[in-house]
mmCIF file of C-alpha atoms and ligand atoms in Angstrom:
data_model
loop_
_atom_site.group_PDB
_atom_site.id
_atom_site.type_symbol
_atom_site.label_atom_id
_atom_site.label_comp_id
_atom_site.label_asym_id
_atom_site.label_seq_id
_atom_site.Cartn_x
_atom_site.Cartn_y
_atom_site.Cartn_z
ATOM 1 C CA MET A 25 -24.394 -21.554 170.771
ATOM 2 C CA LYS A 26 -20.644 -22.137 170.513
ATOM 3 C CA LYS A 27 -18.792 -22.281 173.801
ATOM 4 C CA ASN A 28 -15.497 -20.414 173.902
ATOM 5 C CA LYS A 29 -14.029 -21.152 177.313
ATOM 6 C CA TYR A 30 -12.740 -24.570 178.336
ATOM 7 C CA LEU A 31 -13.776 -25.213 181.932
ATOM 8 C CA MET A 32 -10.313 -26.304 183.108
ATOM 9 C CA GLU A 33 -8.405 -23.467 181.408
ATOM 10 C CA ASN A 34 -5.418 -22.396 183.502
ATOM 11 C CA GLY A 35 -1.735 -21.717 182.985
ATOM 12 C CA ASP A 36 -0.696 -25.195 184.158
ATOM 13 C CA GLU A 37 -3.208 -27.181 182.123
ATOM 14 C CA ALA A 38 -0.709 -28.726 179.657
ATOM 15 C CA ASN A 39 1.262 -29.942 182.661
ATOM 16 C CA ARG A 40 -1.800 -31.337 184.501
ATOM 17 C CA LEU A 41 -3.010 -33.184 181.406
ATOM 18 C CA GLU A 42 0.406 -34.551 180.572
ATOM 19 C CA MET A 43 1.258 -35.845 184.037
ATOM 20 C CA LYS A 44 -2.005 -37.769 184.497
ATOM 21 C CA ILE A 45 -1.701 -39.799 181.286
ATOM 22 C CA ASP A 46 -1.424 -43.506 182.041
ATOM 23 C CA VAL A 47 0.602 -44.652 179.032
ATOM 24 C CA GLU A 48 -0.105 -48.332 179.623
ATOM 25 C CA SER A 49 -3.894 -48.002 179.667
ATOM 26 C CA VAL A 50 -3.997 -45.557 176.736
ATOM 27 C CA THR A 51 -1.828 -47.944 174.695
ATOM 28 C CA ALA A 52 -4.084 -50.877 175.609
ATOM 29 C CA GLN A 53 -7.241 -48.931 174.662
ATOM 30 C CA ALA A 54 -5.790 -47.836 171.315
ATOM 31 C CA ARG A 55 -4.663 -51.371 170.494
ATOM 32 C CA TRP A 56 -8.000 -52.873 171.616
ATOM 33 C CA SER A 57 -9.949 -50.393 169.495
ATOM 34 C CA GLY A 58 -8.113 -51.376 166.299
ATOM 35 C CA LEU A 59 -5.217 -48.943 165.826
ATOM 36 C CA LYS A 60 -2.762 -50.523 163.380
ATOM 37 C CA PRO A 61 0.604 -49.654 161.785
ATOM 38 C CA GLY A 62 0.325 -47.494 158.673
ATOM 39 C CA MET A 63 -2.903 -45.728 159.681
ATOM 40 C CA ARG A 64 -3.553 -41.988 159.381
ATOM 41 C CA VAL A 65 -4.723 -40.886 162.853
ATOM 42 C CA ALA A 66 -6.483 -37.820 164.275
ATOM 43 C CA ASP A 67 -6.343 -37.077 168.019
ATOM 44 C CA VAL A 68 -9.283 -34.699 168.561
ATOM 45 C CA GLY A 69 -8.866 -32.388 171.579
ATOM 46 C CA CYS A 70 -5.271 -33.563 171.865
ATOM 47 C CA GLY A 71 -4.244 -31.275 174.758
ATOM 48 C CA PRO A 72 -0.443 -31.286 175.219
ATOM 49 C CA GLY A 73 0.108 -33.849 172.443
ATOM 50 C CA LYS A 74 1.595 -36.678 174.472
ATOM 51 C CA ILE A 75 -1.150 -39.104 173.438
ATOM 52 C CA THR A 76 -0.897 -37.973 169.797
ATOM 53 C CA ALA A 77 2.796 -38.909 169.955
ATOM 54 C CA LEU A 78 1.959 -42.251 171.546
ATOM 55 C CA LEU A 79 -0.625 -43.021 168.826
ATOM 56 C CA HIS A 80 1.925 -41.940 166.230
ATOM 57 C CA ARG A 81 4.503 -44.372 167.619
ATOM 58 C CA MET A 82 1.901 -47.142 167.427
ATOM 59 C CA VAL A 83 1.165 -46.512 163.726
ATOM 60 C CA GLY A 84 4.880 -46.712 162.975
ATOM 61 C CA PRO A 85 6.942 -45.010 160.293
ATOM 62 C CA ASP A 86 4.332 -45.613 157.579
ATOM 63 C CA GLY A 87 1.571 -43.976 159.601
ATOM 64 C CA THR A 88 0.899 -40.310 160.418
ATOM 65 C CA ALA A 89 -0.896 -38.439 163.188
ATOM 66 C CA VAL A 90 -2.588 -35.056 163.491
ATOM 67 C CA GLY A 91 -3.387 -33.530 166.907
ATOM 68 C CA ILE A 92 -6.210 -30.973 167.005
ATOM 69 C CA ASP A 93 -6.936 -28.595 169.890
ATOM 70 C CA SER A 94 -8.436 -25.130 170.310
ATOM 71 C CA SER A 95 -5.831 -23.976 172.822
ATOM 72 C CA SER A 96 -2.863 -22.097 171.372
ATOM 73 C CA ASP A 97 -0.868 -22.832 174.564
ATOM 74 C CA ARG A 98 -1.352 -26.572 174.328
ATOM 75 C CA ILE A 99 -0.776 -26.673 170.569
ATOM 76 C CA GLN A 100 2.484 -24.761 171.087
ATOM 77 C CA HIS A 101 3.459 -27.183 173.896
ATOM 78 C CA ALA A 102 2.628 -30.134 171.612
ATOM 79 C CA MET A 103 4.685 -28.736 168.728
ATOM 80 C CA ASP A 104 7.636 -27.950 171.013
ATOM 81 C CA HIS A 105 7.656 -31.382 172.671
ATOM 82 C CA TYR A 106 6.279 -33.806 170.113
ATOM 83 C CA GLY A 107 6.517 -32.172 166.659
ATOM 84 C CA ASN A 108 8.332 -34.548 164.352
ATOM 85 C CA SER A 109 8.109 -35.942 160.869
ATOM 86 C CA GLY A 110 4.814 -37.749 160.457
ATOM 87 C CA ILE A 111 3.134 -35.859 163.330
ATOM 88 C CA SER A 112 1.561 -32.416 163.196
ATOM 89 C CA PHE A 113 -0.656 -30.233 165.366
ATOM 90 C CA GLN A 114 -3.429 -27.852 164.355
ATOM 91 C CA GLN A 115 -5.209 -25.209 166.400
ATOM 92 C CA ARG A 116 -8.845 -25.786 165.496
ATOM 93 C CA ASN A 117 -12.285 -25.635 167.080
ATOM 94 C CA ILE A 118 -13.956 -29.040 166.848
ATOM 95 C CA LEU A 119 -17.378 -27.395 166.705
ATOM 96 C CA ASP A 120 -16.389 -26.105 163.242
ATOM 97 C CA PRO A 121 -16.099 -28.242 160.097
ATOM 98 C CA LEU A 122 -12.792 -30.134 159.942
ATOM 99 C CA ASP A 123 -13.265 -31.607 156.468
ATOM 100 C CA ASP A 124 -10.273 -29.739 155.025
ATOM 101 C CA LEU A 125 -7.996 -31.932 157.191
ATOM 102 C CA GLY A 126 -8.830 -34.834 154.893
ATOM 103 C CA SER A 127 -10.011 -38.232 156.049
ATOM 104 C CA PHE A 128 -8.500 -40.559 158.641
ATOM 105 C CA ASP A 129 -8.303 -44.322 159.169
ATOM 106 C CA TYR A 130 -8.607 -43.824 162.910
ATOM 107 C CA VAL A 131 -10.025 -40.934 164.976
ATOM 108 C CA TRP A 132 -9.604 -40.778 168.765
ATOM 109 C CA ILE A 133 -11.323 -38.381 171.160
ATOM 110 C CA ARG A 134 -10.638 -38.737 174.882
ATOM 111 C CA PHE A 135 -11.969 -36.613 177.753
ATOM 112 C CA VAL A 136 -13.350 -33.864 175.530
ATOM 113 C CA LEU A 137 -17.057 -34.662 175.024
ATOM 114 C CA GLU A 138 -17.690 -34.360 178.791
ATOM 115 C CA TYR A 139 -17.188 -30.600 178.439
ATOM 116 C CA TYR A 140 -20.074 -30.439 175.929
ATOM 117 C CA ARG A 141 -23.191 -31.956 177.516
ATOM 118 C CA SER A 142 -25.524 -30.283 174.986
ATOM 119 C CA GLN A 143 -23.270 -30.526 171.923
ATOM 120 C CA ALA A 144 -21.509 -33.865 172.287
ATOM 121 C CA PHE A 145 -23.628 -35.591 169.668
ATOM 122 C CA ASP A 146 -23.059 -32.718 167.199
ATOM 123 C CA ILE A 147 -19.298 -32.989 167.806
ATOM 124 C CA VAL A 148 -19.331 -36.735 167.182
ATOM 125 C CA SER A 149 -21.381 -36.139 163.984
ATOM 126 C CA ASN A 150 -18.886 -33.480 162.913
ATOM 127 C CA ILE A 151 -15.844 -35.686 163.461
ATOM 128 C CA THR A 152 -17.590 -38.610 161.746
ATOM 129 C CA ARG A 153 -17.138 -36.614 158.538
ATOM 130 C CA ILE A 154 -13.361 -37.013 158.814
ATOM 131 C CA VAL A 155 -13.499 -40.777 159.497
ATOM 132 C CA LYS A 156 -12.848 -42.691 156.271
ATOM 133 C CA PRO A 157 -15.568 -45.172 155.246
ATOM 134 C CA GLY A 158 -14.280 -48.339 156.886
ATOM 135 C CA GLY A 159 -12.271 -46.280 159.371
ATOM 136 C CA ILE A 160 -12.519 -46.431 163.170
ATOM 137 C CA LEU A 161 -13.847 -43.858 165.633
ATOM 138 C CA CYS A 162 -12.814 -44.334 169.284
ATOM 139 C CA LEU A 163 -14.633 -42.332 171.996
ATOM 140 C CA ILE A 164 -13.368 -42.294 175.583
ATOM 141 C CA ASP A 165 -15.012 -40.621 178.554
ATOM 142 C CA LEU A 166 -15.874 -41.021 182.221
ATOM 143 C CA ASP A 167 -19.106 -41.968 183.948
ATOM 144 C CA HIS A 168 -19.974 -40.673 187.445
ATOM 145 C CA ASN A 169 -16.939 -38.409 187.047
ATOM 146 C CA CYS A 170 -15.663 -37.507 190.551
ATOM 147 C CA LEU A 171 -18.931 -38.733 192.103
ATOM 148 C CA ASN A 172 -17.986 -42.087 193.655
ATOM 149 C CA GLN A 173 -16.294 -41.539 196.999
ATOM 150 C CA TYR A 174 -16.625 -43.493 200.238
ATOM 151 C CA GLY A 175 -15.151 -42.501 203.581
ATOM 152 C CA ILE A 176 -15.308 -38.720 203.160
ATOM 153 C CA PRO A 177 -17.524 -36.413 205.315
ATOM 154 C CA SER A 178 -21.155 -36.305 204.157
ATOM 155 C CA ARG A 179 -21.016 -32.492 203.964
ATOM 156 C CA LEU A 180 -18.085 -32.676 201.553
ATOM 157 C CA LYS A 181 -19.804 -35.352 199.468
ATOM 158 C CA LYS A 182 -22.970 -33.253 199.262
ATOM 159 C CA VAL A 183 -21.019 -30.159 198.188
ATOM 160 C CA ILE A 184 -19.097 -32.094 195.507
ATOM 161 C CA ASN A 185 -22.447 -33.349 194.145
ATOM 162 C CA SER A 186 -23.826 -29.799 194.145
ATOM 163 C CA ILE A 187 -20.741 -28.439 192.375
ATOM 164 C CA MET A 188 -21.036 -31.105 189.673
ATOM 165 C CA ALA A 189 -24.738 -30.246 189.255
ATOM 166 C CA LYS A 190 -23.837 -26.556 188.905
ATOM 167 C CA LEU A 191 -21.133 -27.327 186.359
ATOM 168 C CA GLY A 192 -23.778 -29.277 184.446
ATOM 169 C CA SER A 193 -26.355 -26.502 184.451
ATOM 170 C CA ASP A 194 -24.042 -23.494 184.044
ATOM 171 C CA ALA A 195 -20.953 -24.793 182.216
ATOM 172 C CA ASP A 196 -22.451 -27.588 180.086
ATOM 173 C CA PHE A 197 -20.212 -30.148 181.805
ATOM 174 C CA ASP A 198 -21.434 -33.746 181.860
ATOM 175 C CA PRO A 199 -20.064 -36.085 184.562
ATOM 176 C CA HIS A 200 -22.052 -38.900 182.919
ATOM 177 C CA MET A 201 -20.736 -38.613 179.366
ATOM 178 C CA GLY A 202 -19.226 -42.105 179.366
ATOM 179 C CA ILE A 203 -22.580 -43.864 179.540
ATOM 180 C CA LYS A 204 -23.779 -42.019 176.410
ATOM 181 C CA LEU A 205 -20.968 -42.929 174.019
ATOM 182 C CA TYR A 206 -22.323 -46.264 172.828
ATOM 183 C CA SER A 207 -25.703 -44.786 171.805
ATOM 184 C CA MET A 208 -24.000 -42.040 169.813
ATOM 185 C CA LEU A 209 -22.112 -44.561 167.695
ATOM 186 C CA TYR A 210 -25.297 -46.626 167.386
ATOM 187 C CA ASP A 211 -27.375 -43.631 166.248
ATOM 188 C CA LEU A 212 -24.716 -42.651 163.715
ATOM 189 C CA ASP A 213 -24.872 -46.143 162.153
ATOM 190 C CA TYR A 214 -21.390 -47.241 163.165
ATOM 191 C CA GLN A 215 -20.792 -50.971 162.773
ATOM 192 C CA SER A 216 -18.770 -53.498 164.793
ATOM 193 C CA ILE A 217 -19.310 -51.351 167.883
ATOM 194 C CA ASP A 218 -17.537 -52.596 170.978
ATOM 195 C CA VAL A 219 -17.186 -51.225 174.503
ATOM 196 C CA THR A 220 -14.675 -51.709 177.284
ATOM 197 C CA MET A 221 -14.692 -50.271 180.795
ATOM 198 C CA ASN A 222 -12.008 -49.863 183.465
ATOM 199 C CA ALA A 223 -11.355 -47.703 186.506
ATOM 200 C CA HIS A 224 -9.801 -44.315 185.793
ATOM 201 C CA HIS A 225 -9.488 -42.682 189.189
ATOM 202 C CA LEU A 226 -8.873 -45.556 191.580
ATOM 203 C CA ILE A 227 -7.719 -44.025 194.827
ATOM 204 C CA PHE A 228 -7.115 -45.804 198.116
ATOM 205 C CA GLY A 229 -4.292 -45.793 200.652
ATOM 206 C CA GLU A 230 -1.564 -43.164 200.527
ATOM 207 C CA LEU A 231 -2.291 -40.352 198.079
ATOM 208 C CA ASP A 232 0.127 -40.226 195.171
ATOM 209 C CA HIS A 233 1.327 -36.835 193.984
ATOM 210 C CA VAL A 234 -0.273 -37.115 190.516
ATOM 211 C CA GLN A 235 -3.790 -37.655 191.922
ATOM 212 C CA ASP A 236 -3.143 -34.955 194.508
ATOM 213 C CA TYR A 237 -2.068 -32.440 191.832
ATOM 214 C CA ASP A 238 -4.888 -33.369 189.431
ATOM 215 C CA TRP A 239 -7.735 -33.166 191.979
ATOM 216 C CA THR A 240 -6.363 -30.060 193.671
ATOM 217 C CA LYS A 241 -6.318 -28.320 190.269
ATOM 218 C CA LYS A 242 -9.896 -29.445 189.608
ATOM 219 C CA VAL A 243 -10.914 -27.839 192.911
ATOM 220 C CA GLU A 244 -8.849 -24.667 192.422
ATOM 221 C CA VAL A 245 -9.977 -24.098 188.833
ATOM 222 C CA ALA A 246 -13.423 -25.625 188.207
ATOM 223 C CA ALA A 247 -14.923 -25.762 191.723
ATOM 224 C CA GLN A 248 -13.648 -22.386 192.910
ATOM 225 C CA ASN A 249 -14.744 -20.554 189.755
ATOM 226 C CA CYS A 250 -18.092 -22.218 189.095
ATOM 227 C CA GLY A 251 -20.098 -19.706 191.111
ATOM 228 C CA TYR A 252 -21.079 -22.122 193.885
ATOM 229 C CA GLY A 253 -21.582 -20.336 197.252
ATOM 230 C CA PHE A 254 -20.005 -22.909 199.638
ATOM 231 C CA GLU A 255 -22.556 -21.844 202.294
ATOM 232 C CA GLU A 256 -22.173 -25.210 204.025
ATOM 233 C CA TYR A 257 -18.823 -23.922 205.332
ATOM 234 C CA GLU A 258 -18.471 -21.046 207.768
ATOM 235 C CA ASP A 259 -15.516 -19.658 205.854
ATOM 236 C CA GLY A 260 -16.901 -20.550 202.426
ATOM 237 C CA TYR A 261 -14.554 -21.880 199.752
ATOM 238 C CA ASP A 262 -11.532 -21.878 202.108
ATOM 239 C CA GLY A 263 -13.325 -24.219 204.515
ATOM 240 C CA PHE A 264 -14.351 -26.493 201.652
ATOM 241 C CA TYR A 265 -10.782 -26.517 200.300
ATOM 242 C CA ALA A 266 -9.321 -27.433 203.717
ATOM 243 C CA GLU A 267 -11.823 -30.253 204.251
ATOM 244 C CA PHE A 268 -11.267 -31.535 200.707
ATOM 245 C CA LYS A 269 -7.469 -31.591 201.149
ATOM 246 C CA SER A 270 -7.560 -33.420 204.488
ATOM 247 C CA SER A 271 -10.264 -35.923 203.466
ATOM 248 C CA PHE A 272 -8.633 -36.632 200.128
ATOM 249 C CA ALA A 273 -5.324 -37.322 201.853
ATOM 250 C CA ASP A 274 -6.940 -39.746 204.335
ATOM 251 C CA PRO A 275 -5.696 -43.229 203.346
ATOM 252 C CA ARG A 276 -9.049 -44.754 204.447
ATOM 253 C CA ARG A 277 -11.145 -43.072 201.707
ATOM 254 C CA PHE A 278 -11.957 -44.979 198.525
ATOM 255 C CA ILE A 279 -12.623 -43.237 195.203
ATOM 256 C CA TYR A 280 -13.135 -44.553 191.706
ATOM 257 C CA THR A 281 -14.447 -43.390 188.335
ATOM 258 C CA PRO A 282 -15.324 -45.759 185.474
ATOM 259 C CA VAL A 283 -13.720 -44.920 182.123
ATOM 260 C CA ILE A 284 -15.675 -46.117 179.106
ATOM 261 C CA CYS A 285 -13.988 -46.700 175.769
ATOM 262 C CA CYS A 286 -16.277 -47.246 172.804
ATOM 263 C CA ARG A 287 -15.218 -47.953 169.210
ATOM 264 C CA GLY A 288 -17.041 -48.452 165.935
ATOM 265 C CA VAL A 289 -16.405 -48.669 162.202
ATOM 266 C CA ARG A 290 -17.912 -46.055 159.922
ATOM 267 C CA VAL A 291 -19.998 -47.621 157.173
ATOM 268 C CA ALA A 292 -19.096 -46.804 153.591
HETATM 269 C C1 SAM B 304 -9.410 -32.728 179.352
HETATM 270 S S1 SAM B 304 -8.466 -32.244 177.991
HETATM 271 C C2 SAM B 304 -8.103 -33.823 177.230
HETATM 272 C C3 SAM B 304 -6.796 -33.819 176.490
HETATM 273 C C4 SAM B 304 -6.397 -35.170 175.898
HETATM 274 N N1 SAM B 304 -7.387 -35.644 174.954
HETATM 275 C C5 SAM B 304 -6.205 -36.209 176.973
HETATM 276 O O1 SAM B 304 -6.899 -37.216 176.959
HETATM 277 O O2 SAM B 304 -5.325 -36.018 177.831
HETATM 278 C C6 SAM B 304 -9.612 -31.542 176.854
HETATM 279 C C7 SAM B 304 -8.938 -30.834 175.695
HETATM 280 O O3 SAM B 304 -9.961 -30.498 174.742
HETATM 281 C C8 SAM B 304 -9.677 -29.214 174.223
HETATM 282 N N2 SAM B 304 -10.912 -28.623 173.718
HETATM 283 C C9 SAM B 304 -11.988 -28.234 174.441
HETATM 284 N N3 SAM B 304 -12.908 -27.698 173.624
HETATM 285 C C10 SAM B 304 -12.400 -27.764 172.363
HETATM 286 C C11 SAM B 304 -12.887 -27.337 171.105
HETATM 287 N N4 SAM B 304 -14.077 -26.776 170.967
HETATM 288 N N5 SAM B 304 -12.106 -27.547 170.017
HETATM 289 C C12 SAM B 304 -10.886 -28.130 170.143
HETATM 290 N N6 SAM B 304 -10.372 -28.529 171.323
HETATM 291 C C13 SAM B 304 -11.125 -28.346 172.423
HETATM 292 C C14 SAM B 304 -9.113 -28.455 175.399
HETATM 293 O O4 SAM B 304 -8.356 -27.328 174.969
HETATM 294 C C15 SAM B 304 -8.262 -29.524 176.094
HETATM 295 O O5 SAM B 304 -6.934 -29.482 175.675
#
């Protein structure tokens, strides 16, 4: 069954996605995975297009980049902010064939597969068809997404775990997508597979406004709308929200999420 609604859909999503991009780590991951000047690049699930533009800069004037996303809002944002010669954006559903886009030397997909627990392998198979023989596929996703926190109330921790479980069962979200990436490339016969891992959310001390905005949006959009009852709190969601905001702002808490970046070369 094809899913139509993106879990984090909201009017500010282009903004949320754009502000949380860490240019330095994205650049390092792209370079590590084999992105080179002159390549033709696809950024699958490109969101607001900022990373597509970054990848485009890295391939230089002889390279080109195509950003693909199903959201008309984010494609419009991408075209308005990053449209240029050598870079284009297409509104497409990555569950559908993409073969008409031609083939690419390098295909990048970051923070998209986690929204497709049951279909992630099919998506990776589908996008493999647009990777040139000898070309590179780079998959990036999180493991234990939002699940590693220390120093927050046990009730809040339990509710966050329950929300993530509900998102898994009802919305096909997978907080453990990162750990699965390597096996997908292995099963699809990619060669020269390599993996690197870093911390994505690494939160301690004073809360910075980007993490505050990002996590508050996650709570207001995904947690609030997932159908969870919040019975642990006398005043339901409002009580959960208040405890989340105060605990998250406490400089003593420690939070991290591993980000796994996995690359391989498609065999001829
Ligand atoms: C969490 S965002 C990641 C954006 C960007 N890759 C980044 O790393 O910042 C996921 C993006 O995937 C897009 N997306 C989700 N399902 C899709 C689908 N079936 N086809 C194309 N894009 C999709 C969403 O619209 C959203 O912009």
